[in-house]
Short mmCIF file of C-alpha atoms in Angstrom, two decimals:
data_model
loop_
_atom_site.label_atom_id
_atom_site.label_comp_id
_atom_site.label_asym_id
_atom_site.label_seq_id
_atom_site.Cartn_x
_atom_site.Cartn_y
_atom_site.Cartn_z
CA UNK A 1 -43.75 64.10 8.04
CA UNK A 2 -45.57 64.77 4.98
CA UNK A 3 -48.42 62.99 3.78
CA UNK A 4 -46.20 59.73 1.47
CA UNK A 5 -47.34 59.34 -1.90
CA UNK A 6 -48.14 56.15 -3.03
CA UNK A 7 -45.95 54.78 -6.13
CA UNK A 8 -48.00 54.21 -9.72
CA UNK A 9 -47.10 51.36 -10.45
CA UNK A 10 -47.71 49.82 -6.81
CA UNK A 11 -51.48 51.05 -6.96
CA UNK A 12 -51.91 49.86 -10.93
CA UNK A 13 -50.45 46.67 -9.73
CA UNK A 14 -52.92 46.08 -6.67
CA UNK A 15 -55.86 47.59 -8.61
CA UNK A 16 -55.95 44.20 -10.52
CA UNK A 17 -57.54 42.74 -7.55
CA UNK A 18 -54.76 39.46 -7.55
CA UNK A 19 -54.43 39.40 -3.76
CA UNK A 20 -57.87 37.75 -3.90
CA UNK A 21 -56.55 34.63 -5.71
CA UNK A 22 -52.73 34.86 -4.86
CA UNK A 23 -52.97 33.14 -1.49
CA UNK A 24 -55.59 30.55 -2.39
CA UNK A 25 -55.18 28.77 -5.87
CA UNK A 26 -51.57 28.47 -6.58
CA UNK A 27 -49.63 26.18 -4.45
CA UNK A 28 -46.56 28.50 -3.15
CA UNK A 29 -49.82 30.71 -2.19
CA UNK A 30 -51.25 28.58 -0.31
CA UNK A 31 -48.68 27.18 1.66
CA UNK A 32 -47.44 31.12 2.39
CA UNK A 33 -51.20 31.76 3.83
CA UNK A 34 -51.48 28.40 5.90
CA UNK A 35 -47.84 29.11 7.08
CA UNK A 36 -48.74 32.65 8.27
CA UNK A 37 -52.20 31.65 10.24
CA UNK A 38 -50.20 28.87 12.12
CA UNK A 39 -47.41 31.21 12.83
CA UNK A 40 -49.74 33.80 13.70
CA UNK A 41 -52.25 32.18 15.91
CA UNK A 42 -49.02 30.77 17.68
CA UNK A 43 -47.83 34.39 18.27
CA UNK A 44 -50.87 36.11 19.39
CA UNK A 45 -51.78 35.85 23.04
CA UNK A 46 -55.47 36.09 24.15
CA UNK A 47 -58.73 36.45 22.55
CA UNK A 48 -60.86 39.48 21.06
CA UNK A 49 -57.53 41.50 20.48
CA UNK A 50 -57.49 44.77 18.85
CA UNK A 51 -55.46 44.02 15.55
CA UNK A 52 -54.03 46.32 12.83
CA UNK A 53 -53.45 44.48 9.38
CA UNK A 54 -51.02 47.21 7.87
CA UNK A 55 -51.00 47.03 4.04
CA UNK A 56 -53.66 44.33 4.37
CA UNK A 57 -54.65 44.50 0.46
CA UNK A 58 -58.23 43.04 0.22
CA UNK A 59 -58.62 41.21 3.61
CA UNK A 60 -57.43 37.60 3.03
CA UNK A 61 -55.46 37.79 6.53
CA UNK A 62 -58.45 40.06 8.02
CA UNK A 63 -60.92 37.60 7.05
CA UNK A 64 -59.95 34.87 9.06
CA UNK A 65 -58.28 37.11 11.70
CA UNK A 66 -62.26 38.48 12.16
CA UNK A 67 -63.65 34.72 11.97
CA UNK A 68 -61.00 34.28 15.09
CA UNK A 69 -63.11 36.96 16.95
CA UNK A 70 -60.47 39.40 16.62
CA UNK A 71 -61.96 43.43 16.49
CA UNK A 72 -59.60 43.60 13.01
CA UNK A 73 -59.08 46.86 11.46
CA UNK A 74 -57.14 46.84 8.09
CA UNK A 75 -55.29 50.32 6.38
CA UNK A 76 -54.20 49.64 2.53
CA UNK A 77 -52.92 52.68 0.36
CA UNK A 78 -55.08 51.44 -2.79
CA UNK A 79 -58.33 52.71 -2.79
CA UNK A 80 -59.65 49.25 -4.66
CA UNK A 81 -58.30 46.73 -2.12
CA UNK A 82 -59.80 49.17 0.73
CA UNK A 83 -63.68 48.48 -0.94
CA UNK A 84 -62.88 44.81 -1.67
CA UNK A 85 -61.76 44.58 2.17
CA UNK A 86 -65.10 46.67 2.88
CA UNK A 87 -67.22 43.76 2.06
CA UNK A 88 -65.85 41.40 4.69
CA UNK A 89 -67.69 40.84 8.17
CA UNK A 90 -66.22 41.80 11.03
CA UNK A 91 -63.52 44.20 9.22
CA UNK A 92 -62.69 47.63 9.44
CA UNK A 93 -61.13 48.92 6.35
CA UNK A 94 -59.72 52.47 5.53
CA UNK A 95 -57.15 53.64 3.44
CA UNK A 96 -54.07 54.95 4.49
CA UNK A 97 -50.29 54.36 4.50
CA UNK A 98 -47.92 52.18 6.62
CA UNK A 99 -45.46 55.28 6.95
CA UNK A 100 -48.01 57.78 8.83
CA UNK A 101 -50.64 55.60 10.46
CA UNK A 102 -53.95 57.68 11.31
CA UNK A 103 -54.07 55.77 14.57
CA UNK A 104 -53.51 56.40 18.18
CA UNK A 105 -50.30 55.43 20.13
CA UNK A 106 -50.76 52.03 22.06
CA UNK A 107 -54.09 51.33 20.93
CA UNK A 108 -53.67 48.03 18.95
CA UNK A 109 -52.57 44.67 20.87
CA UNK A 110 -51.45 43.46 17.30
CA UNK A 111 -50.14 44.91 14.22
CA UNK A 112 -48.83 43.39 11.36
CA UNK A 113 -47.26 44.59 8.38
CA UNK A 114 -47.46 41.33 6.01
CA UNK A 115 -47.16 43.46 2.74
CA UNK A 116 -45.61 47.01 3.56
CA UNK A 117 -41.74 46.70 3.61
CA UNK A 118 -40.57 45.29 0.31
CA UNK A 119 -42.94 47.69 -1.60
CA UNK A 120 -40.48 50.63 0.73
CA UNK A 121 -37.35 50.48 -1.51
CA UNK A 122 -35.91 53.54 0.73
CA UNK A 123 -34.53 52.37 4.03
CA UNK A 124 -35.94 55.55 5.49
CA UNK A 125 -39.20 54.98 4.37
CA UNK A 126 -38.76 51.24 6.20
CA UNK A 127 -37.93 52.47 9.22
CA UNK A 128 -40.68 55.43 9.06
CA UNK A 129 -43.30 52.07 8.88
CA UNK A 130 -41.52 50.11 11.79
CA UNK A 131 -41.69 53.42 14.06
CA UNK A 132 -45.51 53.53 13.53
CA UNK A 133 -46.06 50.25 14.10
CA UNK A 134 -44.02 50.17 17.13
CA UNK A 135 -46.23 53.41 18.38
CA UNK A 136 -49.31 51.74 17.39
CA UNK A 137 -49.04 48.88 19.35
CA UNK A 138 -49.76 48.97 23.20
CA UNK A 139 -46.83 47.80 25.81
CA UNK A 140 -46.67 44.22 25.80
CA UNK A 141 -48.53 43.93 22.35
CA UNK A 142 -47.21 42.03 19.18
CA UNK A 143 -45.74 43.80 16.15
CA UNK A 144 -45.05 41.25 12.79
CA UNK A 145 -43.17 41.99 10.01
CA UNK A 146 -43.20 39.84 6.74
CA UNK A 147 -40.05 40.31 4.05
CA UNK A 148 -39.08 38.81 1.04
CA UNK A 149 -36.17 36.76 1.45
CA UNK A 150 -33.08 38.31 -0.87
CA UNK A 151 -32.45 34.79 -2.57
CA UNK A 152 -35.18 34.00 -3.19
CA UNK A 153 -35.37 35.47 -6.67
CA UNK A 154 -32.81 33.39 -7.79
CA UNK A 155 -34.33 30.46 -5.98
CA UNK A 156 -37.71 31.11 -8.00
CA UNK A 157 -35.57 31.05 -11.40
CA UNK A 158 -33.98 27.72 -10.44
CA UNK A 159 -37.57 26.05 -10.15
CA UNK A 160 -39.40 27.99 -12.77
CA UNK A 161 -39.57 26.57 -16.35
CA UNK A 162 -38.11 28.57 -18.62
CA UNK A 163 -40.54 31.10 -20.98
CA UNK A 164 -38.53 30.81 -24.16
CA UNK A 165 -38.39 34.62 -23.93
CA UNK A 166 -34.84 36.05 -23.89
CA UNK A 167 -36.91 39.32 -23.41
CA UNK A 168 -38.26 37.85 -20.22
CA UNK A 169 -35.78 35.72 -18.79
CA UNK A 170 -33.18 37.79 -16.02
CA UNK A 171 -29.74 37.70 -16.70
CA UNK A 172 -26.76 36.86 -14.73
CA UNK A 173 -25.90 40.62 -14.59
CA UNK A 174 -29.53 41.45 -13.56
CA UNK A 175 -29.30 38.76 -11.00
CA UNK A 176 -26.03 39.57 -9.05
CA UNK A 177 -26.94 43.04 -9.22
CA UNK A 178 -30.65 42.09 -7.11
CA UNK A 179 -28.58 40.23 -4.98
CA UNK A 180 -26.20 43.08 -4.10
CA UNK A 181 -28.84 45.36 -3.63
CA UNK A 182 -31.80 43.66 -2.76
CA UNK A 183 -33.89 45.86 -5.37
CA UNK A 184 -35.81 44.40 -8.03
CA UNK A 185 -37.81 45.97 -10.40
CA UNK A 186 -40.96 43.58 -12.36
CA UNK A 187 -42.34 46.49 -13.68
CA UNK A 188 -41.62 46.32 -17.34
CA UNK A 189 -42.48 42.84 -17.15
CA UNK A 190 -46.00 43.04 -15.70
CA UNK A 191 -45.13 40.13 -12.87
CA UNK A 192 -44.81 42.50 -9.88
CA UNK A 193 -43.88 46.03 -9.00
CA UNK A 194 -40.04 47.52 -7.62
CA UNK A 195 -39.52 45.80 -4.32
CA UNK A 196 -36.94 45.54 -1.85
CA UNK A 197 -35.82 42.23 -1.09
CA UNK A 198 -34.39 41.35 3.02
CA UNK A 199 -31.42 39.11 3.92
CA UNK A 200 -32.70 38.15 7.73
CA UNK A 201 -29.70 40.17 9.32
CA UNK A 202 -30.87 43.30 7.10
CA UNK A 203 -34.14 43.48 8.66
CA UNK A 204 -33.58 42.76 12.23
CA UNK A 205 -31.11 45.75 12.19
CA UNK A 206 -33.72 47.88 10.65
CA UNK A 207 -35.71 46.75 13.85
CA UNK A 208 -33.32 47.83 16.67
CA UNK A 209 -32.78 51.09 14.12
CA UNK A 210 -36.46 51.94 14.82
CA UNK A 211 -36.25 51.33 18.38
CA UNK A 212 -37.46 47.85 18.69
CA UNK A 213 -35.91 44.69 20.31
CA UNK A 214 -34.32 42.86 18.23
CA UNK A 215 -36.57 40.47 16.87
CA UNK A 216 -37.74 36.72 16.54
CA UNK A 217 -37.49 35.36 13.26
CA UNK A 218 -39.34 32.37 11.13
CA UNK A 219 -39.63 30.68 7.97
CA UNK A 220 -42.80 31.55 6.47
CA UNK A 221 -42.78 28.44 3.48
CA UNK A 222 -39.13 26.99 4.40
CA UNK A 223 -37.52 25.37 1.91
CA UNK A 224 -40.64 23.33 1.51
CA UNK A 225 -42.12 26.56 -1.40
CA UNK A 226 -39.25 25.14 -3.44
CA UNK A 227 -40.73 21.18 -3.96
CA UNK A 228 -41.71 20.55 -7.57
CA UNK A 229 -44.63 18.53 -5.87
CA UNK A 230 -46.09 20.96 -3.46
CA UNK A 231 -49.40 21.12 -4.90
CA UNK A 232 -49.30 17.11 -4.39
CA UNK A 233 -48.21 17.39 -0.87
CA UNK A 234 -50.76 19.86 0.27
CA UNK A 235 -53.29 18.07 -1.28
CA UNK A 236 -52.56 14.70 0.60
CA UNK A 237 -53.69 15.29 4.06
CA UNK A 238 -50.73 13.12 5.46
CA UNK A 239 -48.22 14.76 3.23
CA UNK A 240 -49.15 17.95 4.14
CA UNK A 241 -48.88 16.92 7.71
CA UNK A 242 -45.61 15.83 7.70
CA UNK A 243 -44.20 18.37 5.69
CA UNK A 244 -45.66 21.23 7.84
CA UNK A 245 -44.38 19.37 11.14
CA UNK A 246 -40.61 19.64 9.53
CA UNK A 247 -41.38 23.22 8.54
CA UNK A 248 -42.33 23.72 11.85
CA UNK A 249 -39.42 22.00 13.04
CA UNK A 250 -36.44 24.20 11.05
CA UNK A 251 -38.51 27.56 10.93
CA UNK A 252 -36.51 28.98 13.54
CA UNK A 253 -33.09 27.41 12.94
CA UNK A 254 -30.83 30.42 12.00
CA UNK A 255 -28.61 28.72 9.15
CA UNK A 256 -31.91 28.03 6.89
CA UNK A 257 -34.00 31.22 7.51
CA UNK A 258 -32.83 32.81 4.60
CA UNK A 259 -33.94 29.79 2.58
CA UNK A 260 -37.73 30.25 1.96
CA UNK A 261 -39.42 32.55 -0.28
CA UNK A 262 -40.70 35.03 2.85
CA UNK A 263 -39.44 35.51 6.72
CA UNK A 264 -41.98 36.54 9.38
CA UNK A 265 -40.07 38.90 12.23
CA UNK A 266 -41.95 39.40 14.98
CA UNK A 267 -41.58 41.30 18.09
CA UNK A 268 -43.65 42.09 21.65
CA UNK A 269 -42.51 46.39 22.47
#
């Protein structure tokens, strides 16, 4: 395979730097990064693993991945995120591309690809980043995928005041047509790049089409991203506890995991 070029407008999105802020000040943000370390922790097995953090932007997963005592090594295709991600202790970070890793078969117990698959529009290109990742990852090891769940664009519009800008508002058309596809494209709009958007049956096929079990799927946020008082619940210490214990409780149940704004699969090869 040749060396894959990285879209423009992914890199002039992700030069911007937001991936340091995204997952700590707003709400939905925060509850998608506490989600994934409890999820994550859950998954791993052992201590002092060897962990790949594919499409790792500027370390927020690495960070406390590292902290965790975990040798982390993170790959990111923009060259900005890659020096931001430099800075962090305990973290290895090159730059390099989810569909032709620069690593050696087997030799990570964990990789994860939290970012990589809804910036790969192409199926192919999918299933290019799955087959590294399963070759990456030794026998036994853990391979996690994060998507973007297909309704949740619609989902998003439902709880989002409106702008007062016909200009930026989605129509109807523009809606059905993301959610026949699964392709959305932010670009003119400066929100977010073209991405490719998962129904949960969508990317457990893609699994078993790049050779991997079929996998184990959770709710990342659950329905609980779509509360108009999430930032109130997470900052009560008791609300936040019981919410989390009932996202716990319905992550895996298979009528609701299309519900949430993002859907962790995960897989041991």
């Amino acid at each position: 395979m040749e060396d894959p070029a990285l879209d423009p407008d992914i890199e002039a999105f992700y030069s911007r730097l937001g991936e340091n802020d995204r997952l700590v000040v707003p709400p939905d943000g925060r509850l998608e990064y506490l989600r994934t370390q409890i999820l994550l922790r859950r998954l791993m097995d052992g201590e002092n693993l060897r962990v790949l953090d594919v499409g790792g932007g500027t370390g927020v997963h690495s960070a406390w991945l590292a902290k965790d005592g975990h040798a982390v090594t993170l790959v990111d295709p923009v060259a900005a995120q890659v020096e931001a991600a430099r800075t962090l202790n305990g973290v290895e970070a090159v730059t390099g591309d989810a569909r032709k890793l620069e690593f050696d078969s087997g030799f990570f117990d964990v990789v994860l690809m939290l970012g990589p698959l809804y910036h790969l529009v192409d199926r192919e290109d999918r299933l290019a980043a799955l087959r590294e990742g399963r070759r990456v990852v030794r026998d036994g090891g853990l391979l996690a995928v994060a998507t973007i769940n297909r309704a949740s664009a619609w989902f998003d519009e439902l709880t989002r005041e409106s702008t007062g800008d016909p200009e930026q508002e989605p129509t109807i058309d523009e809606g059905a047509a993301h959610f026949e596809t699964g392709v959305l494209d932010l670009v003119a709009k400066g929100i977010f790049t073209r991405a490719y958007f998962h129904r949960p049956q969508d990317i457990a096929e893609e699994f078993t089409a790049a050779g991997l079990p079929a996998p184990h799927q959770y709710q990342i946020e659950g329905q609980l991203a779509w509360s108009p008082h999430l930032a109130s619940i997470l900052d009560d210490p008791a609300q936040r506890e019981g919410a989390l214990r009932m996202t716990e409780l319905m992550e895996a149940d298979p009528s609701l995991l299309g519900v949430g704004p993002h859907l962790l699969s995960a897989v041991r090869k």
